[in-house]
Short mmCIF file of C-alpha atoms in Angstrom, two decimals:
data_model
loop_
_atom_site.label_atom_id
_atom_site.label_comp_id
_atom_site.label_asym_id
_atom_site.label_seq_id
_atom_site.Cartn_x
_atom_site.Cartn_y
_atom_site.Cartn_z
CA MET A 1 -21.44 -80.08 -68.67
CA CYS A 2 -18.75 -77.95 -67.19
CA ARG A 3 -17.94 -76.68 -63.68
CA ASN A 4 -17.55 -73.04 -62.79
CA ALA A 5 -15.38 -71.65 -59.94
CA ASN A 6 -17.89 -72.95 -57.45
CA PRO A 7 -17.36 -76.78 -57.25
CA ASN A 8 -20.83 -77.20 -55.90
CA THR A 9 -22.44 -75.69 -58.88
CA VAL A 10 -22.85 -77.48 -62.23
CA VAL A 11 -23.30 -75.21 -65.49
CA PRO A 12 -24.54 -76.59 -68.87
CA MET A 13 -21.98 -76.30 -71.71
CA ASN A 14 -24.27 -74.11 -73.78
CA LYS A 15 -24.76 -71.55 -70.85
CA THR A 16 -22.42 -69.22 -69.00
CA PRO A 17 -22.48 -68.90 -65.22
CA VAL A 18 -24.67 -66.09 -64.06
CA THR A 19 -23.14 -63.73 -61.61
CA PRO A 20 -25.42 -61.99 -59.20
CA GLN A 21 -26.30 -58.42 -60.12
CA VAL A 22 -25.62 -55.90 -57.48
CA SER A 23 -28.01 -52.73 -57.92
CA PRO A 24 -26.31 -49.33 -58.90
CA SER A 25 -27.93 -47.98 -55.71
CA ARG A 26 -26.33 -50.42 -53.50
CA HIS A 27 -23.03 -49.56 -55.17
CA ARG A 28 -23.53 -45.83 -54.30
CA ARG A 29 -24.33 -46.47 -50.81
CA ALA A 30 -21.24 -48.58 -50.20
CA ALA A 31 -19.24 -46.07 -51.92
CA ALA A 32 -20.65 -43.30 -49.71
CA VAL A 33 -20.03 -45.34 -46.72
CA ASP A 34 -16.34 -45.92 -47.92
CA ILE A 35 -15.80 -42.19 -48.44
CA VAL A 36 -17.27 -41.32 -44.97
CA THR A 37 -15.18 -43.86 -43.41
CA GLU A 38 -11.96 -42.69 -44.99
CA LYS A 39 -12.61 -39.21 -43.97
CA VAL A 40 -13.34 -40.01 -40.30
CA ALA A 41 -10.18 -42.20 -40.36
CA ALA A 42 -8.09 -39.55 -41.79
CA SER A 43 -9.36 -37.05 -39.20
CA GLY A 44 -8.35 -39.31 -36.31
CA LEU A 45 -11.91 -39.81 -35.17
CA ALA A 46 -11.87 -43.50 -36.06
CA LEU A 47 -10.26 -45.12 -32.96
CA THR A 48 -9.55 -48.42 -34.80
CA GLU A 49 -9.13 -49.47 -38.43
CA GLY A 50 -11.39 -51.88 -40.52
CA GLY A 51 -15.18 -52.27 -40.36
CA ARG A 52 -16.45 -54.68 -37.67
CA ARG A 53 -19.91 -55.95 -36.88
CA TRP A 54 -20.85 -54.37 -33.39
CA HIS A 55 -22.55 -56.56 -30.91
CA ARG A 56 -26.16 -56.60 -32.34
CA PRO A 57 -28.20 -57.17 -29.01
CA LEU A 58 -26.32 -54.31 -27.29
CA LEU A 59 -26.43 -52.03 -30.34
CA ILE A 60 -30.43 -52.73 -30.66
CA LEU A 61 -30.78 -52.08 -26.91
CA GLY A 62 -28.74 -48.91 -27.09
CA ILE A 63 -30.86 -47.43 -29.89
CA ALA A 64 -33.92 -48.50 -28.08
CA CYS A 65 -32.86 -46.82 -24.78
CA GLY A 66 -31.97 -43.63 -26.78
CA VAL A 67 -35.62 -43.70 -28.10
CA VAL A 68 -36.81 -44.24 -24.52
CA ALA A 69 -34.77 -41.19 -23.30
CA LEU A 70 -36.10 -38.94 -26.13
CA ALA A 71 -39.60 -40.04 -25.72
CA SER A 72 -39.48 -39.38 -21.89
CA LEU A 73 -37.83 -36.08 -22.46
CA LEU A 74 -40.58 -35.20 -24.79
CA ALA A 75 -43.32 -36.45 -22.45
CA ILE A 76 -42.45 -34.23 -19.62
CA PRO A 77 -44.13 -31.03 -20.91
CA PHE A 78 -47.35 -32.94 -21.55
CA ASP A 79 -47.70 -35.02 -18.52
CA ASP A 80 -47.91 -32.93 -15.24
CA ARG A 81 -47.78 -35.94 -12.98
CA THR A 82 -44.87 -35.74 -10.37
CA ILE A 83 -43.29 -37.88 -7.70
CA GLN A 84 -41.46 -36.03 -4.92
CA GLY A 85 -41.62 -32.94 -7.10
CA GLU A 86 -40.15 -34.49 -10.12
CA SER A 87 -41.92 -35.61 -13.34
CA VAL A 88 -42.60 -39.01 -13.43
CA TRP A 89 -40.62 -39.37 -16.66
CA ILE A 90 -37.37 -37.96 -15.17
CA LYS A 91 -35.95 -41.39 -14.05
CA SER A 92 -36.80 -43.19 -17.36
CA PHE A 93 -35.12 -40.41 -19.16
CA LYS A 94 -32.02 -40.66 -17.11
CA PHE A 95 -31.77 -44.52 -17.38
CA GLY A 96 -32.64 -44.42 -20.86
CA PHE A 97 -29.75 -41.97 -21.77
CA SER A 98 -27.29 -43.62 -19.45
CA PHE A 99 -28.09 -47.19 -21.03
CA PHE A 100 -28.16 -45.60 -24.54
CA THR A 101 -24.54 -44.31 -24.09
CA TYR A 102 -23.05 -47.33 -22.27
CA CYS A 103 -24.62 -50.15 -24.32
CA LEU A 104 -23.42 -48.46 -27.54
CA SER A 105 -19.82 -48.12 -26.00
CA LEU A 106 -19.93 -51.96 -24.83
CA ALA A 107 -21.25 -52.93 -28.39
CA TRP A 108 -18.41 -51.11 -30.13
CA LEU A 109 -15.82 -52.63 -27.64
CA LEU A 110 -16.93 -56.18 -28.11
CA SER A 111 -16.54 -56.03 -31.96
CA HIS A 112 -12.90 -55.46 -31.48
CA MET A 113 -11.97 -58.12 -28.98
CA THR A 114 -9.31 -60.53 -30.51
CA LYS A 115 -9.52 -63.23 -27.78
CA LEU A 116 -12.22 -65.08 -26.22
CA ARG A 117 -14.69 -63.33 -28.62
CA ARG A 118 -17.53 -65.84 -28.22
CA THR A 119 -17.14 -65.64 -24.38
CA GLY A 120 -17.29 -61.81 -24.53
CA TRP A 121 -20.12 -62.03 -26.95
CA ALA A 122 -22.23 -64.24 -24.57
CA PHE A 123 -21.74 -61.99 -21.59
CA GLY A 124 -22.54 -59.11 -23.56
CA THR A 125 -25.71 -60.63 -24.36
CA LEU A 126 -26.51 -61.52 -20.92
CA PHE A 127 -25.65 -57.73 -20.06
CA ALA A 128 -28.07 -56.67 -22.69
CA VAL A 129 -30.96 -58.76 -21.62
CA ILE A 130 -30.95 -57.91 -17.88
CA SER A 131 -30.52 -54.31 -18.78
CA ALA A 132 -33.50 -54.36 -21.16
CA ALA A 133 -35.44 -55.72 -18.35
CA GLU A 134 -34.29 -53.12 -15.97
CA VAL A 135 -35.09 -50.09 -18.22
CA GLY A 136 -38.31 -51.78 -19.24
CA VAL A 137 -39.75 -52.04 -15.54
CA ILE A 138 -38.52 -48.46 -14.99
CA VAL A 139 -40.52 -47.07 -17.92
CA ALA A 140 -43.48 -49.14 -16.87
CA ALA A 141 -43.39 -47.77 -13.37
CA ALA A 142 -43.08 -44.21 -14.76
CA ALA A 143 -46.17 -44.93 -17.06
CA ALA A 144 -48.04 -46.12 -14.10
CA GLY A 145 -47.04 -43.12 -11.99
CA THR A 146 -45.57 -44.96 -9.27
CA TYR A 147 -42.25 -45.81 -7.53
CA SER A 148 -39.76 -48.20 -9.19
CA HIS A 149 -36.88 -48.36 -6.56
CA PHE A 150 -37.33 -48.77 -2.82
CA ASN A 151 -40.93 -49.73 -3.58
CA ALA A 152 -42.02 -52.22 -0.86
CA SER A 153 -45.76 -52.61 -1.74
CA GLU A 154 -47.05 -56.20 -2.31
CA GLY A 155 -48.92 -55.60 -5.34
CA ALA A 156 -48.20 -57.96 -8.46
CA PHE A 157 -47.11 -55.12 -10.62
CA ASN A 158 -44.52 -54.01 -8.03
CA GLN A 159 -43.38 -57.64 -7.54
CA VAL A 160 -42.36 -57.96 -11.15
CA VAL A 161 -40.54 -54.68 -10.98
CA GLN A 162 -38.64 -55.79 -7.84
CA LEU A 163 -37.85 -59.13 -9.48
CA ALA A 164 -36.14 -57.55 -12.41
CA PHE A 165 -33.93 -55.55 -10.08
CA GLN A 166 -32.81 -58.84 -8.25
CA PHE A 167 -30.53 -59.48 -11.58
CA VAL A 168 -28.68 -56.55 -11.47
CA PRO A 169 -25.88 -58.14 -9.66
CA VAL A 170 -25.65 -60.56 -12.46
CA MET A 171 -25.23 -57.71 -14.81
CA PHE A 172 -22.50 -56.20 -12.79
CA LEU A 173 -20.67 -59.56 -12.92
CA ALA A 174 -21.22 -59.83 -16.78
CA ASN A 175 -19.47 -56.45 -17.07
CA LEU A 176 -16.66 -57.38 -14.74
CA VAL A 177 -16.01 -60.53 -16.68
CA ILE A 178 -15.92 -58.47 -19.85
CA ALA A 179 -13.31 -56.05 -18.19
CA VAL A 180 -11.25 -58.92 -17.07
CA ILE A 181 -11.06 -60.57 -20.54
CA VAL A 182 -10.06 -57.20 -22.01
CA LEU A 183 -7.08 -56.90 -19.76
CA PHE A 184 -5.47 -59.85 -21.72
CA GLN A 185 -5.70 -58.49 -25.17
CA ARG A 186 -4.98 -55.41 -27.10
CA ILE A 187 -7.58 -53.56 -28.98
CA GLY A 188 -6.32 -51.05 -31.52
CA ASP A 189 -3.14 -49.03 -30.78
CA LYS A 190 -1.98 -48.50 -27.34
CA ALA A 191 -4.04 -45.41 -26.77
CA VAL A 192 -7.28 -47.21 -27.63
CA THR A 193 -6.15 -50.24 -25.33
CA ALA A 194 -5.65 -47.73 -22.55
CA VAL A 195 -9.12 -46.09 -23.18
CA VAL A 196 -10.73 -49.44 -22.85
CA ARG A 197 -8.91 -50.86 -19.93
CA TRP A 198 -9.28 -47.92 -17.83
CA GLY A 199 -12.67 -47.18 -19.07
CA LEU A 200 -13.94 -50.72 -18.24
CA LEU A 201 -12.15 -50.48 -14.75
CA LEU A 202 -14.09 -47.03 -14.09
CA SER A 203 -17.49 -48.51 -15.43
CA SER A 204 -17.10 -51.53 -13.10
CA LEU A 205 -16.16 -49.23 -10.13
CA GLY A 206 -19.27 -47.18 -11.01
CA MET A 207 -21.55 -50.15 -11.09
CA PHE A 208 -20.23 -51.53 -7.91
CA ALA A 209 -20.99 -48.08 -6.14
CA ALA A 210 -24.58 -48.47 -6.98
CA PHE A 211 -24.80 -51.47 -4.61
CA PHE A 212 -23.77 -49.24 -1.65
CA ILE A 213 -26.73 -46.70 -2.36
CA VAL A 214 -29.01 -48.69 -0.11
CA THR A 215 -26.41 -49.84 2.65
CA VAL A 216 -24.84 -46.52 2.95
CA GLY A 217 -28.17 -44.48 2.81
CA GLY A 218 -30.08 -46.52 5.35
CA GLN A 219 -33.10 -48.78 5.60
CA GLY A 220 -35.54 -46.11 6.82
CA LYS A 221 -39.03 -47.43 6.43
CA ARG A 222 -41.67 -44.73 5.47
CA THR A 223 -44.63 -44.05 3.35
CA ALA A 224 -44.79 -41.77 0.41
CA VAL A 225 -47.50 -40.56 -1.98
CA ASP A 226 -47.09 -41.50 -5.75
CA ALA A 227 -48.42 -39.47 -8.64
CA ASN A 228 -51.82 -41.09 -8.48
CA GLY A 229 -52.25 -39.99 -4.97
CA THR A 230 -51.77 -43.39 -3.50
CA GLU A 231 -49.70 -44.09 -0.32
CA VAL A 232 -46.67 -46.42 -1.18
CA PRO A 233 -44.63 -48.09 1.60
CA LEU A 234 -40.92 -47.42 0.60
CA ASN A 235 -37.85 -48.98 2.22
CA ALA A 236 -34.37 -47.17 1.87
CA GLY A 237 -33.42 -44.28 -0.16
CA HIS A 238 -30.78 -42.48 -2.28
CA GLY A 239 -29.82 -39.86 0.14
CA VAL A 240 -27.04 -40.31 2.99
CA GLY A 241 -28.18 -38.45 6.11
CA ASP A 242 -31.51 -37.65 4.20
CA LEU A 243 -33.14 -40.62 2.53
CA ASP A 244 -35.24 -38.61 0.11
CA GLY A 245 -33.61 -35.38 -0.03
CA ASN A 246 -34.29 -32.44 -2.23
CA GLY A 247 -33.06 -33.35 -5.69
CA MET A 248 -31.09 -31.49 -7.91
CA PHE A 249 -32.48 -30.54 -11.32
CA LEU A 250 -32.63 -33.33 -13.85
CA THR A 251 -30.27 -35.52 -11.91
CA GLY A 252 -32.10 -35.76 -8.67
CA TRP A 253 -28.99 -35.93 -6.60
CA SER A 254 -29.65 -34.88 -3.05
CA THR A 255 -28.77 -31.34 -2.09
CA THR A 256 -29.45 -31.96 1.56
CA GLY A 257 -27.23 -35.00 2.03
CA GLY A 258 -24.76 -37.36 0.47
CA ASP A 259 -25.74 -39.36 -2.65
CA MET A 260 -24.07 -42.49 -3.93
CA ARG A 261 -25.62 -41.84 -7.31
CA VAL A 262 -22.96 -39.36 -7.89
CA PRO A 263 -19.94 -41.79 -7.87
CA HIS A 264 -22.08 -44.17 -9.60
CA PHE A 265 -22.79 -41.70 -12.54
CA ILE A 266 -19.13 -40.52 -12.59
CA GLY A 267 -17.58 -44.09 -12.74
CA LEU A 268 -20.10 -45.65 -15.19
CA HIS A 269 -19.65 -42.98 -17.86
CA GLY A 270 -15.89 -42.83 -17.44
CA ILE A 271 -15.40 -44.93 -20.44
CA GLN A 272 -17.30 -42.45 -22.69
CA VAL A 273 -15.05 -39.50 -21.42
CA LEU A 274 -12.04 -41.49 -22.40
CA VAL A 275 -13.22 -42.56 -25.68
CA GLY A 276 -14.20 -38.83 -26.47
CA VAL A 277 -10.62 -37.76 -25.36
CA ALA A 278 -8.98 -40.25 -27.51
CA MET A 279 -11.09 -39.01 -30.66
CA LEU A 280 -9.98 -35.64 -29.64
CA LEU A 281 -6.27 -36.48 -29.44
CA GLY A 282 -6.61 -38.44 -32.77
CA LEU A 283 -8.05 -35.33 -34.41
CA LEU A 284 -5.28 -32.96 -33.09
CA ALA A 285 -2.58 -35.47 -34.10
CA ALA A 286 -3.07 -34.43 -37.78
CA ARG A 287 -1.80 -31.10 -36.86
CA ARG A 288 0.52 -31.85 -33.94
CA ALA A 289 3.46 -34.03 -34.88
CA TRP A 290 4.33 -34.97 -31.16
CA LEU A 291 0.81 -36.57 -30.75
CA ARG A 292 1.13 -38.90 -33.70
CA ASP A 293 3.02 -41.34 -31.54
CA GLU A 294 0.59 -43.69 -29.95
CA ARG A 295 2.54 -43.89 -26.76
CA VAL A 296 2.20 -40.53 -26.12
CA ARG A 297 -1.63 -40.65 -26.60
CA ALA A 298 -1.83 -43.64 -24.44
CA ALA A 299 0.15 -41.80 -21.62
CA VAL A 300 -2.21 -38.79 -21.85
CA VAL A 301 -5.14 -41.27 -21.69
CA ARG A 302 -3.62 -42.90 -18.61
CA TRP A 303 -2.93 -39.75 -16.80
CA LEU A 304 -6.18 -38.45 -17.45
CA ALA A 305 -7.82 -41.76 -16.14
CA VAL A 306 -5.88 -41.43 -12.96
CA GLY A 307 -7.02 -38.10 -12.48
CA TYR A 308 -10.57 -39.46 -13.15
CA LEU A 309 -10.33 -42.11 -10.69
CA GLY A 310 -9.31 -39.50 -8.01
CA VAL A 311 -12.51 -37.66 -8.73
CA PHE A 312 -14.39 -40.83 -8.43
CA ALA A 313 -12.85 -41.85 -5.01
CA THR A 314 -13.40 -38.18 -3.60
CA ALA A 315 -17.22 -38.38 -4.69
CA VAL A 316 -17.41 -41.78 -2.99
CA VAL A 317 -15.98 -40.35 0.34
CA GLN A 318 -18.05 -37.27 0.05
CA ALA A 319 -21.19 -39.39 -0.34
CA VAL A 320 -20.37 -41.57 2.61
CA ARG A 321 -19.72 -38.61 4.76
CA GLY A 322 -23.29 -37.52 3.96
CA GLN A 323 -22.18 -34.21 2.19
CA SER A 324 -24.04 -33.04 -0.96
CA PHE A 325 -22.02 -32.96 -4.07
CA VAL A 326 -23.00 -29.20 -4.69
CA ALA A 327 -21.92 -28.28 -1.18
CA PRO A 328 -18.27 -29.57 -0.73
CA ASP A 329 -16.33 -28.59 2.21
CA ALA A 330 -12.50 -27.94 2.18
CA ALA A 331 -11.54 -31.77 2.39
CA SER A 332 -13.80 -32.41 -0.69
CA LEU A 333 -12.56 -29.48 -2.51
CA ALA A 334 -8.81 -30.56 -1.76
CA GLY A 335 -9.51 -33.96 -3.08
CA PHE A 336 -11.12 -32.92 -6.20
CA ALA A 337 -8.14 -30.26 -6.76
CA ALA A 338 -5.69 -32.99 -6.06
CA SER A 339 -7.08 -35.41 -8.55
CA ILE A 340 -7.07 -32.59 -11.35
CA LEU A 341 -3.59 -31.41 -10.55
CA VAL A 342 -2.16 -34.81 -10.64
CA ALA A 343 -3.58 -35.53 -13.87
CA ALA A 344 -2.68 -32.15 -15.32
CA ALA A 345 0.92 -32.60 -14.10
CA GLY A 346 1.27 -36.08 -15.63
CA ILE A 347 -0.14 -34.82 -18.97
CA ALA A 348 2.03 -31.77 -19.01
CA LEU A 349 5.03 -34.04 -18.34
CA GLN A 350 4.39 -36.25 -21.32
CA VAL A 351 3.57 -33.51 -23.49
CA ARG A 352 6.97 -32.01 -22.69
CA LYS A 353 8.77 -34.92 -23.28
CA ALA A 354 6.95 -35.66 -26.55
CA ARG A 355 7.71 -32.20 -27.91
CA LYS A 356 11.45 -32.54 -27.12
CA ARG A 357 11.59 -36.04 -28.62
CA THR A 358 9.85 -34.61 -31.78
CA ALA A 359 12.04 -31.55 -31.97
CA ALA A 360 15.25 -33.61 -31.64
CA LEU A 361 14.10 -35.84 -34.54
CA ASP A 362 13.33 -32.83 -36.62
CA GLY A 363 16.57 -31.31 -35.83
CA ALA A 364 18.49 -34.70 -36.73
CA GLN A 365 16.42 -34.73 -40.00
CA ASP A 366 17.34 -31.23 -40.96
CA THR A 367 20.98 -32.05 -40.20
CA ALA A 368 20.95 -35.09 -42.35
CA GLU A 369 19.24 -33.05 -45.19
CA ALA A 370 21.96 -30.36 -45.06
CA VAL A 371 24.66 -32.91 -45.37
CA ARG A 372 23.07 -34.76 -48.12
CA GLU A 373 22.47 -31.74 -50.47
CA PRO A 374 26.13 -30.74 -50.91
CA ALA A 375 26.83 -34.32 -51.52
CA LEU A 376 24.37 -34.42 -54.29
CA ALA A 377 25.61 -31.13 -55.75
CA ARG A 378 29.22 -32.42 -56.25
CA ARG A 379 27.91 -35.46 -58.16
#
């Protein structure tokens, strides 16, 4: 008897160790994945290096929510049931799309944590479980043709729906814990770290804004009719100054009053905006030498995040004042404009410094080359 490289496996003397055979198709698939990965990394679209396993529960939920959003959108032309003038499937589409983008972003983020990975993984799973329950009851209410939020009826079905919503604060805390953990570690280069930290700050603020939808809007009790013609008791609403309001197309944001769903949406999806900007900067870095410095890209991301935070804050004040997002007054316009100008000025300053630094380095390199060439010729 002799032993092979594995100390736990014994192989007879008259037989050679058998190595597992990998099918040619698997080799081809692996090679294709490697080629795509290399091309993406070369283009700058890959924010980090190395393949990492994404957070599986969040990844699965994100894909499922994408399916929910698509199915809801496709159902709208074939289902003429409406609630307050909107298709019963509009809300499930919005929530499905929102959780699709956010869960995938969080799944990617958690895969790149370098410290407290198990803690982050556990809170990510908690976030996924509660999110699945919330999206599930919203889809169920849409299918039943009735209200999900603010529904005060005492039926068994609605009690289950409202019970699921009671865990939303826990979901917010799970996201907040992940955001705090990320503050103490570096993910990718400086630009990606800035994206993650500022993105999670904005998303946490966006989730926090959701808690004020009811408190700011008020607790008006009233009765409304659902898609089945049944009278449903409601308590509170989205609109500030007009609880139900006249909703904008697709978003449903009030056009007759303030609406805290606006800053909620802006903050929640800030991380996707910053991720997209970081990818664009990485793509441009292949053609712009001054963008190849990760410190420059990080500075651009930070200034953009500061401006984005200003837009979020202005939207909060606008909603609290009972003003529709589509009807801003001079004060709101000034707030939005100031946020954009601050971000633009900061980015312009960083770009100018980076270009000067790159030009100086290129000049010094050209001078060194000019001195070196005569010296080589004399030899």
